[in-house]
mmCIF file with all atom_site columns, C-alpha atoms and ligand atoms in Angstrom:
data_model
loop_
_atom_site.group_PDB
_atom_site.id
_atom_site.type_symbol
_atom_site.label_atom_id
_atom_site.label_alt_id
_atom_site.label_comp_id
_atom_site.label_asym_id
_atom_site.label_entity_id
_atom_site.label_seq_id
_atom_site.pdbx_PDB_ins_code
_atom_site.Cartn_x
_atom_site.Cartn_y
_atom_site.Cartn_z
_atom_site.occupancy
_atom_site.B_iso_or_equiv
_atom_site.pdbx_formal_charge
_atom_site.auth_seq_id
_atom_site.auth_comp_id
_atom_site.auth_asym_id
_atom_site.auth_atom_id
_atom_site.pdbx_PDB_model_num
ATOM   1   C CA  . MET G 1 1   ? -45.250 125.069 -64.083 1.00 96.00 ? 183 MET G CA  1
ATOM   2   C CA  . LYS G 1 2   ? -48.840 124.135 -64.910 1.00 98.00 ? 184 LYS G CA  1
ATOM   3   C CA  . THR G 1 3   ? -51.424 125.763 -67.160 1.00 98.00 ? 185 THR G CA  1
ATOM   4   C CA  . LEU G 1 4   ? -55.131 125.004 -67.152 1.00 98.00 ? 186 LEU G CA  1
ATOM   5   C CA  . ILE G 1 5   ? -57.378 125.992 -70.034 1.00 98.00 ? 187 ILE G CA  1
ATOM   6   C CA  . LEU G 1 6   ? -60.874 125.870 -68.601 1.00 99.00 ? 188 LEU G CA  1
ATOM   7   C CA  . PHE G 1 7   ? -63.854 126.430 -70.876 1.00 98.00 ? 189 PHE G CA  1
ATOM   8   C CA  . TYR G 1 8   ? -67.541 126.038 -71.490 1.00 98.00 ? 190 TYR G CA  1
ATOM   9   C CA  . SER G 1 9   ? -68.856 125.638 -75.020 1.00 98.00 ? 191 SER G CA  1
ATOM   10  C CA  . THR G 1 10  ? -72.285 124.827 -76.400 1.00 98.00 ? 192 THR G CA  1
ATOM   11  C CA  . TYR G 1 11  ? -71.528 124.616 -80.122 1.00 97.00 ? 193 TYR G CA  1
ATOM   12  C CA  . GLY G 1 12  ? -67.739 124.188 -80.231 1.00 98.00 ? 194 GLY G CA  1
ATOM   13  C CA  . HIS G 1 13  ? -66.376 127.644 -81.038 1.00 98.00 ? 195 HIS G CA  1
ATOM   14  C CA  . VAL G 1 14  ? -64.927 128.258 -77.575 1.00 98.00 ? 196 VAL G CA  1
ATOM   15  C CA  . TYR G 1 15  ? -63.565 124.714 -77.567 1.00 98.00 ? 197 TYR G CA  1
ATOM   16  C CA  . LYS G 1 16  ? -61.661 125.394 -80.819 1.00 98.00 ? 198 LYS G CA  1
ATOM   17  C CA  . LEU G 1 17  ? -60.121 128.497 -79.287 1.00 98.00 ? 199 LEU G CA  1
ATOM   18  C CA  . ALA G 1 18  ? -59.247 126.450 -76.178 1.00 98.00 ? 200 ALA G CA  1
ATOM   19  C CA  . GLU G 1 19  ? -57.282 123.945 -78.284 1.00 98.00 ? 201 GLU G CA  1
ATOM   20  C CA  . ALA G 1 20  ? -55.399 126.801 -79.981 1.00 99.00 ? 202 ALA G CA  1
ATOM   21  C CA  . ILE G 1 21  ? -54.601 128.373 -76.609 1.00 98.00 ? 203 ILE G CA  1
ATOM   22  C CA  . ALA G 1 22  ? -53.260 124.990 -75.470 1.00 98.00 ? 204 ALA G CA  1
ATOM   23  C CA  . GLU G 1 23  ? -51.081 124.776 -78.599 1.00 98.00 ? 205 GLU G CA  1
ATOM   24  C CA  . GLY G 1 24  ? -49.497 128.134 -77.778 1.00 98.00 ? 206 GLY G CA  1
ATOM   25  C CA  . ALA G 1 25  ? -49.071 127.222 -74.118 1.00 98.00 ? 207 ALA G CA  1
ATOM   26  C CA  . ARG G 1 26  ? -47.267 123.989 -75.057 1.00 98.00 ? 208 ARG G CA  1
ATOM   27  C CA  . GLU G 1 27  ? -44.615 126.030 -76.872 1.00 98.00 ? 209 GLU G CA  1
ATOM   28  C CA  . VAL G 1 28  ? -43.324 127.201 -73.485 1.00 98.00 ? 210 VAL G CA  1
ATOM   29  C CA  . GLU G 1 29  ? -40.718 124.781 -72.182 1.00 98.00 ? 211 GLU G CA  1
ATOM   30  C CA  . GLY G 1 30  ? -41.553 123.016 -68.937 1.00 97.00 ? 212 GLY G CA  1
ATOM   31  C CA  . ASN G 1 31  ? -45.243 123.950 -69.137 1.00 98.00 ? 213 ASN G CA  1
ATOM   32  C CA  . GLU G 1 32  ? -47.644 121.141 -68.296 1.00 98.00 ? 214 GLU G CA  1
ATOM   33  C CA  . VAL G 1 33  ? -50.829 122.015 -70.186 1.00 98.00 ? 215 VAL G CA  1
ATOM   34  C CA  . VAL G 1 34  ? -54.253 120.648 -69.260 1.00 98.00 ? 216 VAL G CA  1
ATOM   35  C CA  . ILE G 1 35  ? -57.611 121.374 -70.944 1.00 98.00 ? 217 ILE G CA  1
ATOM   36  C CA  . LYS G 1 36  ? -60.792 120.930 -68.921 1.00 98.00 ? 218 LYS G CA  1
ATOM   37  C CA  . ARG G 1 37  ? -64.416 122.014 -69.165 1.00 98.00 ? 219 ARG G CA  1
ATOM   38  C CA  . VAL G 1 38  ? -66.880 123.164 -66.554 1.00 98.00 ? 220 VAL G CA  1
ATOM   39  C CA  . PRO G 1 39  ? -70.023 121.101 -65.870 1.00 98.00 ? 221 PRO G CA  1
ATOM   40  C CA  . GLU G 1 40  ? -73.058 121.499 -68.114 1.00 98.00 ? 222 GLU G CA  1
ATOM   41  C CA  . THR G 1 41  ? -76.057 122.852 -66.235 1.00 98.00 ? 223 THR G CA  1
ATOM   42  C CA  . LEU G 1 42  ? -78.739 122.751 -68.941 1.00 97.00 ? 224 LEU G CA  1
ATOM   43  C CA  . PRO G 1 43  ? -81.222 119.851 -68.939 1.00 97.00 ? 225 PRO G CA  1
ATOM   44  C CA  . GLN G 1 44  ? -80.685 117.240 -71.662 1.00 96.00 ? 226 GLN G CA  1
ATOM   45  C CA  . GLU G 1 45  ? -84.045 118.152 -73.179 1.00 96.00 ? 227 GLU G CA  1
ATOM   46  C CA  . VAL G 1 46  ? -82.877 121.732 -73.777 1.00 96.00 ? 228 VAL G CA  1
ATOM   47  C CA  . LEU G 1 47  ? -79.541 120.582 -75.189 1.00 96.00 ? 229 LEU G CA  1
ATOM   48  C CA  . ASP G 1 48  ? -81.375 118.275 -77.606 1.00 95.00 ? 230 ASP G CA  1
ATOM   49  C CA  . LYS G 1 49  ? -83.743 121.025 -78.762 1.00 95.00 ? 231 LYS G CA  1
ATOM   50  C CA  . THR G 1 50  ? -80.967 123.563 -79.384 1.00 92.00 ? 232 THR G CA  1
ATOM   51  C CA  . GLY G 1 51  ? -78.736 121.187 -81.326 1.00 91.00 ? 233 GLY G CA  1
ATOM   52  C CA  . ALA G 1 52  ? -76.055 121.295 -78.643 1.00 94.00 ? 234 ALA G CA  1
ATOM   53  C CA  . THR G 1 53  ? -76.041 117.550 -78.019 1.00 94.00 ? 235 THR G CA  1
ATOM   54  C CA  . GLY G 1 54  ? -74.393 116.734 -81.349 1.00 93.00 ? 236 GLY G CA  1
ATOM   55  C CA  . ALA G 1 55  ? -71.976 119.646 -81.210 1.00 94.00 ? 237 ALA G CA  1
ATOM   56  C CA  . GLN G 1 56  ? -70.793 118.794 -77.709 1.00 95.00 ? 238 GLN G CA  1
ATOM   57  C CA  . LYS G 1 57  ? -69.723 115.294 -78.840 1.00 96.00 ? 239 LYS G CA  1
ATOM   58  C CA  . ALA G 1 58  ? -66.586 116.932 -80.288 1.00 96.00 ? 240 ALA G CA  1
ATOM   59  C CA  . PHE G 1 59  ? -65.295 117.651 -76.787 1.00 97.00 ? 241 PHE G CA  1
ATOM   60  C CA  . GLU G 1 60  ? -67.020 115.100 -74.565 1.00 97.00 ? 242 GLU G CA  1
ATOM   61  C CA  . HIS G 1 61  ? -63.584 113.442 -74.104 1.00 98.00 ? 243 HIS G CA  1
ATOM   62  C CA  . ILE G 1 62  ? -62.326 116.564 -72.271 1.00 98.00 ? 244 ILE G CA  1
ATOM   63  C CA  . PRO G 1 63  ? -62.489 115.981 -68.494 1.00 98.00 ? 245 PRO G CA  1
ATOM   64  C CA  . VAL G 1 64  ? -64.738 118.089 -66.290 1.00 98.00 ? 246 VAL G CA  1
ATOM   65  C CA  . ALA G 1 65  ? -62.924 120.261 -63.742 1.00 98.00 ? 247 ALA G CA  1
ATOM   66  C CA  . ASN G 1 66  ? -63.489 120.373 -60.014 1.00 98.00 ? 248 ASN G CA  1
ATOM   67  C CA  . PRO G 1 67  ? -63.197 123.878 -58.481 1.00 98.00 ? 249 PRO G CA  1
ATOM   68  C CA  . ASP G 1 68  ? -60.761 122.668 -55.810 1.00 97.00 ? 250 ASP G CA  1
ATOM   69  C CA  . GLU G 1 69  ? -58.191 121.711 -58.417 1.00 98.00 ? 251 GLU G CA  1
ATOM   70  C CA  . LEU G 1 70  ? -57.630 125.319 -59.503 1.00 98.00 ? 252 LEU G CA  1
ATOM   71  C CA  . VAL G 1 71  ? -55.021 125.618 -56.757 1.00 98.00 ? 253 VAL G CA  1
ATOM   72  C CA  . ASP G 1 72  ? -52.823 123.151 -58.674 1.00 98.00 ? 254 ASP G CA  1
ATOM   73  C CA  . TYR G 1 73  ? -52.141 125.565 -61.560 1.00 98.00 ? 255 TYR G CA  1
ATOM   74  C CA  . ASP G 1 74  ? -49.912 128.603 -62.041 1.00 98.00 ? 256 ASP G CA  1
ATOM   75  C CA  . ASN G 1 75  ? -51.790 129.886 -65.083 1.00 98.00 ? 257 ASN G CA  1
ATOM   76  C CA  . ILE G 1 76  ? -55.528 129.548 -65.754 1.00 98.00 ? 258 ILE G CA  1
ATOM   77  C CA  . VAL G 1 77  ? -57.045 130.671 -69.050 1.00 99.00 ? 259 VAL G CA  1
ATOM   78  C CA  . PHE G 1 78  ? -60.860 130.736 -68.917 1.00 99.00 ? 260 PHE G CA  1
ATOM   79  C CA  . GLY G 1 79  ? -63.083 130.514 -72.010 1.00 99.00 ? 261 GLY G CA  1
ATOM   80  C CA  . THR G 1 80  ? -66.786 131.307 -72.256 1.00 99.00 ? 262 THR G CA  1
ATOM   81  C CA  . PRO G 1 81  ? -69.365 132.069 -74.936 1.00 98.00 ? 263 PRO G CA  1
ATOM   82  C CA  . THR G 1 82  ? -71.126 135.358 -74.300 1.00 98.00 ? 264 THR G CA  1
ATOM   83  C CA  . ARG G 1 83  ? -74.630 135.416 -72.881 1.00 98.00 ? 265 ARG G CA  1
ATOM   84  C CA  . TYR G 1 84  ? -76.167 138.878 -73.211 1.00 98.00 ? 266 TYR G CA  1
ATOM   85  C CA  . GLY G 1 85  ? -72.688 140.420 -73.032 1.00 98.00 ? 267 GLY G CA  1
ATOM   86  C CA  . ASN G 1 86  ? -71.700 138.459 -69.963 1.00 98.00 ? 268 ASN G CA  1
ATOM   87  C CA  . LEU G 1 87  ? -70.298 135.088 -68.858 1.00 98.00 ? 269 LEU G CA  1
ATOM   88  C CA  . CYS G 1 88  ? -72.418 132.037 -69.629 1.00 98.00 ? 270 CYS G CA  1
ATOM   89  C CA  . GLY G 1 89  ? -74.354 130.524 -66.729 1.00 98.00 ? 271 GLY G CA  1
ATOM   90  C CA  . GLN G 1 90  ? -72.326 127.325 -66.731 1.00 98.00 ? 272 GLN G CA  1
ATOM   91  C CA  . MET G 1 91  ? -69.061 129.219 -66.207 1.00 98.00 ? 273 MET G CA  1
ATOM   92  C CA  . GLN G 1 92  ? -70.685 131.538 -63.671 1.00 98.00 ? 274 GLN G CA  1
ATOM   93  C CA  . ALA G 1 93  ? -72.008 128.543 -61.715 1.00 98.00 ? 275 ALA G CA  1
ATOM   94  C CA  . PHE G 1 94  ? -68.481 127.152 -61.653 1.00 98.00 ? 276 PHE G CA  1
ATOM   95  C CA  . MET G 1 95  ? -67.065 130.487 -60.506 1.00 98.00 ? 277 MET G CA  1
ATOM   96  C CA  . ASP G 1 96  ? -69.796 130.696 -57.866 1.00 98.00 ? 278 ASP G CA  1
ATOM   97  C CA  . SER G 1 97  ? -68.539 127.410 -56.459 1.00 98.00 ? 279 SER G CA  1
ATOM   98  C CA  . THR G 1 98  ? -65.034 128.807 -55.856 1.00 98.00 ? 280 THR G CA  1
ATOM   99  C CA  . GLY G 1 99  ? -66.026 130.764 -52.729 1.00 98.00 ? 281 GLY G CA  1
ATOM   100 C CA  . GLY G 1 100 ? -64.047 128.421 -50.504 1.00 98.00 ? 282 GLY G CA  1
ATOM   101 C CA  . LEU G 1 101 ? -60.912 129.131 -52.537 1.00 98.00 ? 283 LEU G CA  1
ATOM   102 C CA  . TRP G 1 102 ? -61.615 132.872 -52.351 1.00 98.00 ? 284 TRP G CA  1
ATOM   103 C CA  . ALA G 1 103 ? -61.974 132.676 -48.551 1.00 98.00 ? 285 ALA G CA  1
ATOM   104 C CA  . LYS G 1 104 ? -58.520 131.116 -48.294 1.00 98.00 ? 286 LYS G CA  1
ATOM   105 C CA  . GLY G 1 105 ? -56.947 133.401 -50.892 1.00 98.00 ? 287 GLY G CA  1
ATOM   106 C CA  . ALA G 1 106 ? -55.954 130.198 -52.640 1.00 98.00 ? 288 ALA G CA  1
ATOM   107 C CA  . LEU G 1 107 ? -55.694 131.720 -56.122 1.00 98.00 ? 289 LEU G CA  1
ATOM   108 C CA  . VAL G 1 108 ? -53.880 134.939 -55.201 1.00 98.00 ? 290 VAL G CA  1
ATOM   109 C CA  . GLY G 1 109 ? -50.893 135.615 -57.447 1.00 97.00 ? 291 GLY G CA  1
ATOM   110 C CA  . LYS G 1 110 ? -51.758 133.114 -60.166 1.00 98.00 ? 292 LYS G CA  1
ATOM   111 C CA  . VAL G 1 111 ? -51.969 134.273 -63.767 1.00 98.00 ? 293 VAL G CA  1
ATOM   112 C CA  . GLY G 1 112 ? -55.582 134.567 -64.979 1.00 98.00 ? 294 GLY G CA  1
ATOM   113 C CA  . SER G 1 113 ? -56.787 135.297 -68.484 1.00 99.00 ? 295 SER G CA  1
ATOM   114 C CA  . ALA G 1 114 ? -60.003 134.972 -70.488 1.00 99.00 ? 296 ALA G CA  1
ATOM   115 C CA  . PHE G 1 115 ? -61.223 134.352 -74.037 1.00 99.00 ? 297 PHE G CA  1
ATOM   116 C CA  . VAL G 1 116 ? -64.667 134.507 -75.601 1.00 99.00 ? 298 VAL G CA  1
ATOM   117 C CA  . SER G 1 117 ? -66.991 133.752 -78.485 1.00 98.00 ? 299 SER G CA  1
ATOM   118 C CA  . THR G 1 118 ? -69.931 135.897 -79.561 1.00 98.00 ? 300 THR G CA  1
ATOM   119 C CA  . ALA G 1 119 ? -72.451 135.421 -82.352 1.00 98.00 ? 301 ALA G CA  1
ATOM   120 C CA  . THR G 1 120 ? -72.098 138.959 -83.707 1.00 98.00 ? 302 THR G CA  1
ATOM   121 C CA  . GLN G 1 121 ? -69.141 141.299 -84.151 1.00 96.00 ? 303 GLN G CA  1
ATOM   122 C CA  . HIS G 1 122 ? -70.375 143.775 -81.559 1.00 97.00 ? 304 HIS G CA  1
ATOM   123 C CA  . GLY G 1 123 ? -72.299 141.338 -79.418 1.00 98.00 ? 305 GLY G CA  1
ATOM   124 C CA  . GLY G 1 124 ? -70.271 141.783 -76.247 1.00 98.00 ? 306 GLY G CA  1
ATOM   125 C CA  . GLN G 1 125 ? -66.739 140.423 -76.575 1.00 98.00 ? 307 GLN G CA  1
ATOM   126 C CA  . GLU G 1 126 ? -65.122 143.180 -74.510 1.00 98.00 ? 308 GLU G CA  1
ATOM   127 C CA  . THR G 1 127 ? -67.918 143.358 -71.930 1.00 98.00 ? 309 THR G CA  1
ATOM   128 C CA  . THR G 1 128 ? -67.744 139.611 -71.358 1.00 98.00 ? 310 THR G CA  1
ATOM   129 C CA  . LEU G 1 129 ? -63.967 139.632 -71.017 1.00 98.00 ? 311 LEU G CA  1
ATOM   130 C CA  . ARG G 1 130 ? -64.017 142.640 -68.683 1.00 98.00 ? 312 ARG G CA  1
ATOM   131 C CA  . ALA G 1 131 ? -66.744 140.998 -66.578 1.00 98.00 ? 313 ALA G CA  1
ATOM   132 C CA  . PHE G 1 132 ? -64.545 137.927 -66.313 1.00 98.00 ? 314 PHE G CA  1
ATOM   133 C CA  . HIS G 1 133 ? -61.568 140.063 -65.329 1.00 98.00 ? 315 HIS G CA  1
ATOM   134 C CA  . THR G 1 134 ? -63.578 141.555 -62.443 1.00 98.00 ? 316 THR G CA  1
ATOM   135 C CA  . GLU G 1 135 ? -64.111 138.079 -61.012 1.00 98.00 ? 317 GLU G CA  1
ATOM   136 C CA  . LEU G 1 136 ? -60.462 137.173 -61.501 1.00 98.00 ? 318 LEU G CA  1
ATOM   137 C CA  . LEU G 1 137 ? -59.406 140.350 -59.676 1.00 98.00 ? 319 LEU G CA  1
ATOM   138 C CA  . HIS G 1 138 ? -61.593 139.428 -56.702 1.00 98.00 ? 320 HIS G CA  1
ATOM   139 C CA  . HIS G 1 139 ? -59.672 136.161 -56.531 1.00 98.00 ? 321 HIS G CA  1
ATOM   140 C CA  . GLY G 1 140 ? -56.339 137.974 -56.737 1.00 98.00 ? 322 GLY G CA  1
ATOM   141 C CA  . PHE G 1 141 ? -55.271 136.711 -60.146 1.00 98.00 ? 323 PHE G CA  1
ATOM   142 C CA  . VAL G 1 142 ? -52.648 138.671 -62.046 1.00 98.00 ? 324 VAL G CA  1
ATOM   143 C CA  . ILE G 1 143 ? -54.631 139.448 -65.192 1.00 98.00 ? 325 ILE G CA  1
ATOM   144 C CA  . VAL G 1 144 ? -53.019 138.977 -68.564 1.00 98.00 ? 326 VAL G CA  1
ATOM   145 C CA  . GLY G 1 145 ? -54.701 139.926 -71.839 1.00 98.00 ? 327 GLY G CA  1
ATOM   146 C CA  . LEU G 1 146 ? -53.719 139.778 -75.489 1.00 98.00 ? 328 LEU G CA  1
ATOM   147 C CA  . PRO G 1 147 ? -51.441 142.766 -76.098 1.00 98.00 ? 329 PRO G CA  1
ATOM   148 C CA  . TYR G 1 148 ? -51.202 144.611 -79.398 1.00 98.00 ? 330 TYR G CA  1
ATOM   149 C CA  . ALA G 1 149 ? -47.807 142.970 -79.744 1.00 98.00 ? 331 ALA G CA  1
ATOM   150 C CA  . TRP G 1 150 ? -50.047 140.402 -81.418 1.00 98.00 ? 332 TRP G CA  1
ATOM   151 C CA  . GLN G 1 151 ? -50.532 142.452 -84.550 1.00 97.00 ? 333 GLN G CA  1
ATOM   152 C CA  . GLY G 1 152 ? -53.389 140.329 -85.854 1.00 97.00 ? 334 GLY G CA  1
ATOM   153 C CA  . GLN G 1 153 ? -55.837 142.619 -84.071 1.00 97.00 ? 335 GLN G CA  1
ATOM   154 C CA  . MET G 1 154 ? -54.667 145.673 -86.029 1.00 96.00 ? 336 MET G CA  1
ATOM   155 C CA  . GLY G 1 155 ? -56.025 144.852 -89.480 1.00 92.00 ? 337 GLY G CA  1
ATOM   156 C CA  . HIS G 1 156 ? -59.338 145.713 -91.149 1.00 92.00 ? 338 HIS G CA  1
ATOM   157 C CA  . GLU G 1 157 ? -59.123 143.414 -94.143 1.00 95.00 ? 339 GLU G CA  1
ATOM   158 C CA  . GLU G 1 158 ? -61.497 140.809 -92.767 1.00 96.00 ? 340 GLU G CA  1
ATOM   159 C CA  . VAL G 1 159 ? -64.047 140.268 -90.023 1.00 96.00 ? 341 VAL G CA  1
ATOM   160 C CA  . THR G 1 160 ? -62.038 139.056 -87.068 1.00 97.00 ? 342 THR G CA  1
ATOM   161 C CA  . GLY G 1 161 ? -62.082 138.588 -83.340 1.00 98.00 ? 343 GLY G CA  1
ATOM   162 C CA  . GLY G 1 162 ? -59.073 139.342 -81.178 1.00 98.00 ? 344 GLY G CA  1
ATOM   163 C CA  . THR G 1 163 ? -59.074 142.071 -78.518 1.00 98.00 ? 345 THR G CA  1
ATOM   164 C CA  . PRO G 1 164 ? -56.472 143.448 -76.117 1.00 98.00 ? 346 PRO G CA  1
ATOM   165 C CA  . TYR G 1 165 ? -58.564 141.877 -73.337 1.00 98.00 ? 347 TYR G CA  1
ATOM   166 C CA  . GLY G 1 166 ? -58.301 138.365 -74.719 1.00 98.00 ? 348 GLY G CA  1
ATOM   167 C CA  . ALA G 1 167 ? -58.702 136.159 -77.771 1.00 98.00 ? 349 ALA G CA  1
ATOM   168 C CA  . SER G 1 168 ? -62.122 135.903 -79.367 1.00 98.00 ? 350 SER G CA  1
ATOM   169 C CA  . THR G 1 169 ? -64.105 134.621 -82.301 1.00 98.00 ? 351 THR G CA  1
ATOM   170 C CA  . VAL G 1 170 ? -67.280 135.673 -84.096 1.00 98.00 ? 352 VAL G CA  1
ATOM   171 C CA  . ALA G 1 171 ? -69.441 132.565 -84.427 1.00 98.00 ? 353 ALA G CA  1
ATOM   172 C CA  . GLY G 1 172 ? -72.244 133.998 -86.615 1.00 97.00 ? 354 GLY G CA  1
ATOM   173 C CA  . GLY G 1 173 ? -75.949 134.236 -85.846 1.00 96.00 ? 355 GLY G CA  1
ATOM   174 C CA  . GLN G 1 174 ? -76.455 130.517 -86.497 1.00 94.00 ? 356 GLN G CA  1
ATOM   175 C CA  . GLY G 1 175 ? -72.974 129.458 -85.382 1.00 96.00 ? 357 GLY G CA  1
ATOM   176 C CA  . GLU G 1 176 ? -72.119 129.057 -89.066 1.00 96.00 ? 358 GLU G CA  1
ATOM   177 C CA  . ARG G 1 177 ? -68.718 130.741 -88.879 1.00 98.00 ? 359 ARG G CA  1
ATOM   178 C CA  . GLN G 1 178 ? -65.709 128.883 -87.448 1.00 98.00 ? 360 GLN G CA  1
ATOM   179 C CA  . PRO G 1 179 ? -62.680 130.477 -85.764 1.00 98.00 ? 361 PRO G CA  1
ATOM   180 C CA  . SER G 1 180 ? -60.532 131.950 -88.555 1.00 98.00 ? 362 SER G CA  1
ATOM   181 C CA  . ALA G 1 181 ? -56.785 131.452 -89.017 1.00 98.00 ? 363 ALA G CA  1
ATOM   182 C CA  . ASN G 1 182 ? -56.225 134.927 -87.560 1.00 98.00 ? 364 ASN G CA  1
ATOM   183 C CA  . GLU G 1 183 ? -58.412 134.280 -84.513 1.00 98.00 ? 365 GLU G CA  1
ATOM   184 C CA  . LEU G 1 184 ? -56.662 130.969 -83.857 1.00 98.00 ? 366 LEU G CA  1
ATOM   185 C CA  . GLU G 1 185 ? -53.294 132.708 -84.130 1.00 98.00 ? 367 GLU G CA  1
ATOM   186 C CA  . GLY G 1 186 ? -54.436 135.221 -81.480 1.00 98.00 ? 368 GLY G CA  1
ATOM   187 C CA  . ALA G 1 187 ? -55.494 132.359 -79.231 1.00 99.00 ? 369 ALA G CA  1
ATOM   188 C CA  . ARG G 1 188 ? -52.108 130.640 -79.649 1.00 98.00 ? 370 ARG G CA  1
ATOM   189 C CA  . TYR G 1 189 ? -50.414 133.922 -78.783 1.00 98.00 ? 371 TYR G CA  1
ATOM   190 C CA  . GLN G 1 190 ? -52.489 134.257 -75.600 1.00 98.00 ? 372 GLN G CA  1
ATOM   191 C CA  . GLY G 1 191 ? -51.655 130.701 -74.552 1.00 98.00 ? 373 GLY G CA  1
ATOM   192 C CA  . ARG G 1 192 ? -47.936 131.282 -75.059 1.00 98.00 ? 374 ARG G CA  1
ATOM   193 C CA  . HIS G 1 193 ? -47.948 134.784 -73.537 1.00 98.00 ? 375 HIS G CA  1
ATOM   194 C CA  . THR G 1 194 ? -49.826 133.856 -70.337 1.00 98.00 ? 376 THR G CA  1
ATOM   195 C CA  . SER G 1 195 ? -47.563 130.836 -69.885 1.00 98.00 ? 377 SER G CA  1
ATOM   196 C CA  . GLU G 1 196 ? -44.383 132.862 -70.342 1.00 98.00 ? 378 GLU G CA  1
ATOM   197 C CA  . ILE G 1 197 ? -45.543 135.324 -67.681 1.00 98.00 ? 379 ILE G CA  1
ATOM   198 C CA  . ALA G 1 198 ? -46.632 132.542 -65.306 1.00 98.00 ? 380 ALA G CA  1
ATOM   199 C CA  . LYS G 1 199 ? -43.245 130.894 -65.773 1.00 97.00 ? 381 LYS G CA  1
ATOM   200 C CA  . LYS G 1 200 ? -41.489 134.107 -64.734 1.00 96.00 ? 382 LYS G CA  1
ATOM   201 C CA  . LEU G 1 201 ? -43.782 134.484 -61.706 1.00 95.00 ? 383 LEU G CA  1
ATOM   202 C CA  . ALA G 1 202 ? -43.330 130.852 -60.738 1.00 85.00 ? 384 ALA G CA  1
ATOM   203 C CA  . VAL G 1 203 ? -39.543 131.247 -60.318 1.00 69.00 ? 385 VAL G CA  1
ATOM   204 C CA  . LYS G 1 204 ? -38.956 130.987 -56.584 1.00 56.00 ? 386 LYS G CA  1
HETATM 205 C C1  . FMN R 2 .   ? -78.984 132.846 -74.090 1.00 83.73 ? 243 FMN R C1  1
HETATM 206 C C2  . FMN R 2 .   ? -77.982 133.292 -75.100 1.00 83.73 ? 243 FMN R C2  1
HETATM 207 C C3  . FMN R 2 .   ? -77.553 134.602 -75.101 1.00 83.73 ? 243 FMN R C3  1
HETATM 208 C C4  . FMN R 2 .   ? -76.628 135.027 -76.048 1.00 83.73 ? 243 FMN R C4  1
HETATM 209 N N1  . FMN R 2 .   ? -76.236 136.336 -76.041 1.00 83.73 ? 243 FMN R N1  1
HETATM 210 C C5  . FMN R 2 .   ? -75.410 136.786 -77.012 1.00 83.73 ? 243 FMN R C5  1
HETATM 211 C C6  . FMN R 2 .   ? -75.024 138.148 -77.042 1.00 83.73 ? 243 FMN R C6  1
HETATM 212 O O1  . FMN R 2 .   ? -75.368 138.959 -76.179 1.00 83.73 ? 243 FMN R O1  1
HETATM 213 N N2  . FMN R 2 .   ? -74.221 138.547 -78.065 1.00 83.73 ? 243 FMN R N2  1
HETATM 214 C C7  . FMN R 2 .   ? -73.778 137.693 -79.040 1.00 83.73 ? 243 FMN R C7  1
HETATM 215 O O2  . FMN R 2 .   ? -73.076 138.121 -79.940 1.00 83.73 ? 243 FMN R O2  1
HETATM 216 N N3  . FMN R 2 .   ? -74.111 136.386 -79.006 1.00 83.73 ? 243 FMN R N3  1
HETATM 217 C C8  . FMN R 2 .   ? -74.911 135.919 -78.011 1.00 83.73 ? 243 FMN R C8  1
HETATM 218 N N4  . FMN R 2 .   ? -75.238 134.587 -77.969 1.00 83.73 ? 243 FMN R N4  1
HETATM 219 C C9  . FMN R 2 .   ? -74.618 133.671 -78.934 1.00 83.73 ? 243 FMN R C9  1
HETATM 220 C C10 . FMN R 2 .   ? -73.484 132.856 -78.307 1.00 83.73 ? 243 FMN R C10 1
HETATM 221 O O3  . FMN R 2 .   ? -72.521 133.705 -77.720 1.00 83.73 ? 243 FMN R O3  1
HETATM 222 C C11 . FMN R 2 .   ? -72.853 131.942 -79.331 1.00 83.73 ? 243 FMN R C11 1
HETATM 223 O O4  . FMN R 2 .   ? -73.764 130.898 -79.565 1.00 83.73 ? 243 FMN R O4  1
HETATM 224 C C12 . FMN R 2 .   ? -71.524 131.395 -78.843 1.00 83.73 ? 243 FMN R C12 1
HETATM 225 O O5  . FMN R 2 .   ? -70.557 132.417 -78.842 1.00 83.73 ? 243 FMN R O5  1
HETATM 226 C C13 . FMN R 2 .   ? -70.990 130.244 -79.645 1.00 83.73 ? 243 FMN R C13 1
HETATM 227 O O6  . FMN R 2 .   ? -69.930 129.666 -78.892 1.00 83.73 ? 243 FMN R O6  1
HETATM 228 P P1  . FMN R 2 .   ? -69.904 128.086 -78.633 1.00 83.73 ? 243 FMN R P1  1
HETATM 229 O O7  . FMN R 2 .   ? -69.952 127.439 -79.993 1.00 83.73 ? 243 FMN R O7  1
HETATM 230 O O8  . FMN R 2 .   ? -68.574 127.815 -77.982 1.00 83.73 ? 243 FMN R O8  1
HETATM 231 O O9  . FMN R 2 .   ? -71.032 127.713 -77.767 1.00 83.73 ? 243 FMN R O9  1
HETATM 232 C C14 . FMN R 2 .   ? -76.141 134.133 -77.008 1.00 83.73 ? 243 FMN R C14 1
HETATM 233 C C15 . FMN R 2 .   ? -76.556 132.803 -76.990 1.00 83.73 ? 243 FMN R C15 1
HETATM 234 C C16 . FMN R 2 .   ? -77.464 132.377 -76.045 1.00 83.73 ? 243 FMN R C16 1
HETATM 235 C C17 . FMN R 2 .   ? -77.908 130.937 -76.050 1.00 83.73 ? 243 FMN R C17 1
#
């Protein structure tokens, strides 16, 4: 059984969630867990101006995925920062390059799940995750979210991400906030939960 955590991150918040999702996924026995990122599409000049170049050093060791390799996994958990309440362009470009897989129905029946980072609390976590789910449905993924069985999304004591559609974090207007203990716990839950379901589906 193999799980891929596939993400794009500009400033590192989505990457931190990706590592937590991987931690949870590794708790499932017999699960081979791989973290990869999608290719950057912004010119270096833009990355330098926006401060992304330094931030991206934290995950430059993570290999870049090739769309064709998605067929190798039973469970794929996709992570994106929001862009105007939607997927980021880098992730969308990657998804746009999976048409050949779609034509063959190559991803039908795999577990698919998504997680997200937004700057603000109401900046589009659910819309981004639901937009991602639409694409996963077109591919035939069996969509798995982050059920309320993870009780960390029930409280009101602190600002927190975590939605029934998938794990999330609130990065802050300047990216000043880091994923909280609660948000990381939700991400670990999603990694474990998607893997447990994929393991059941993978039994031949
Ligand atoms: C072009 C652009 C559009 C964005 N749109 C939104 C938005 O609609 N809502 C929001 O809360 N944050 C928005 N953001 C902020 C990013 O989502 C935020 O930087 C990201 O979640 C941080 O994740 P990262 O550190 O993994 O890159 C936008 C950022 C950019 C560059």
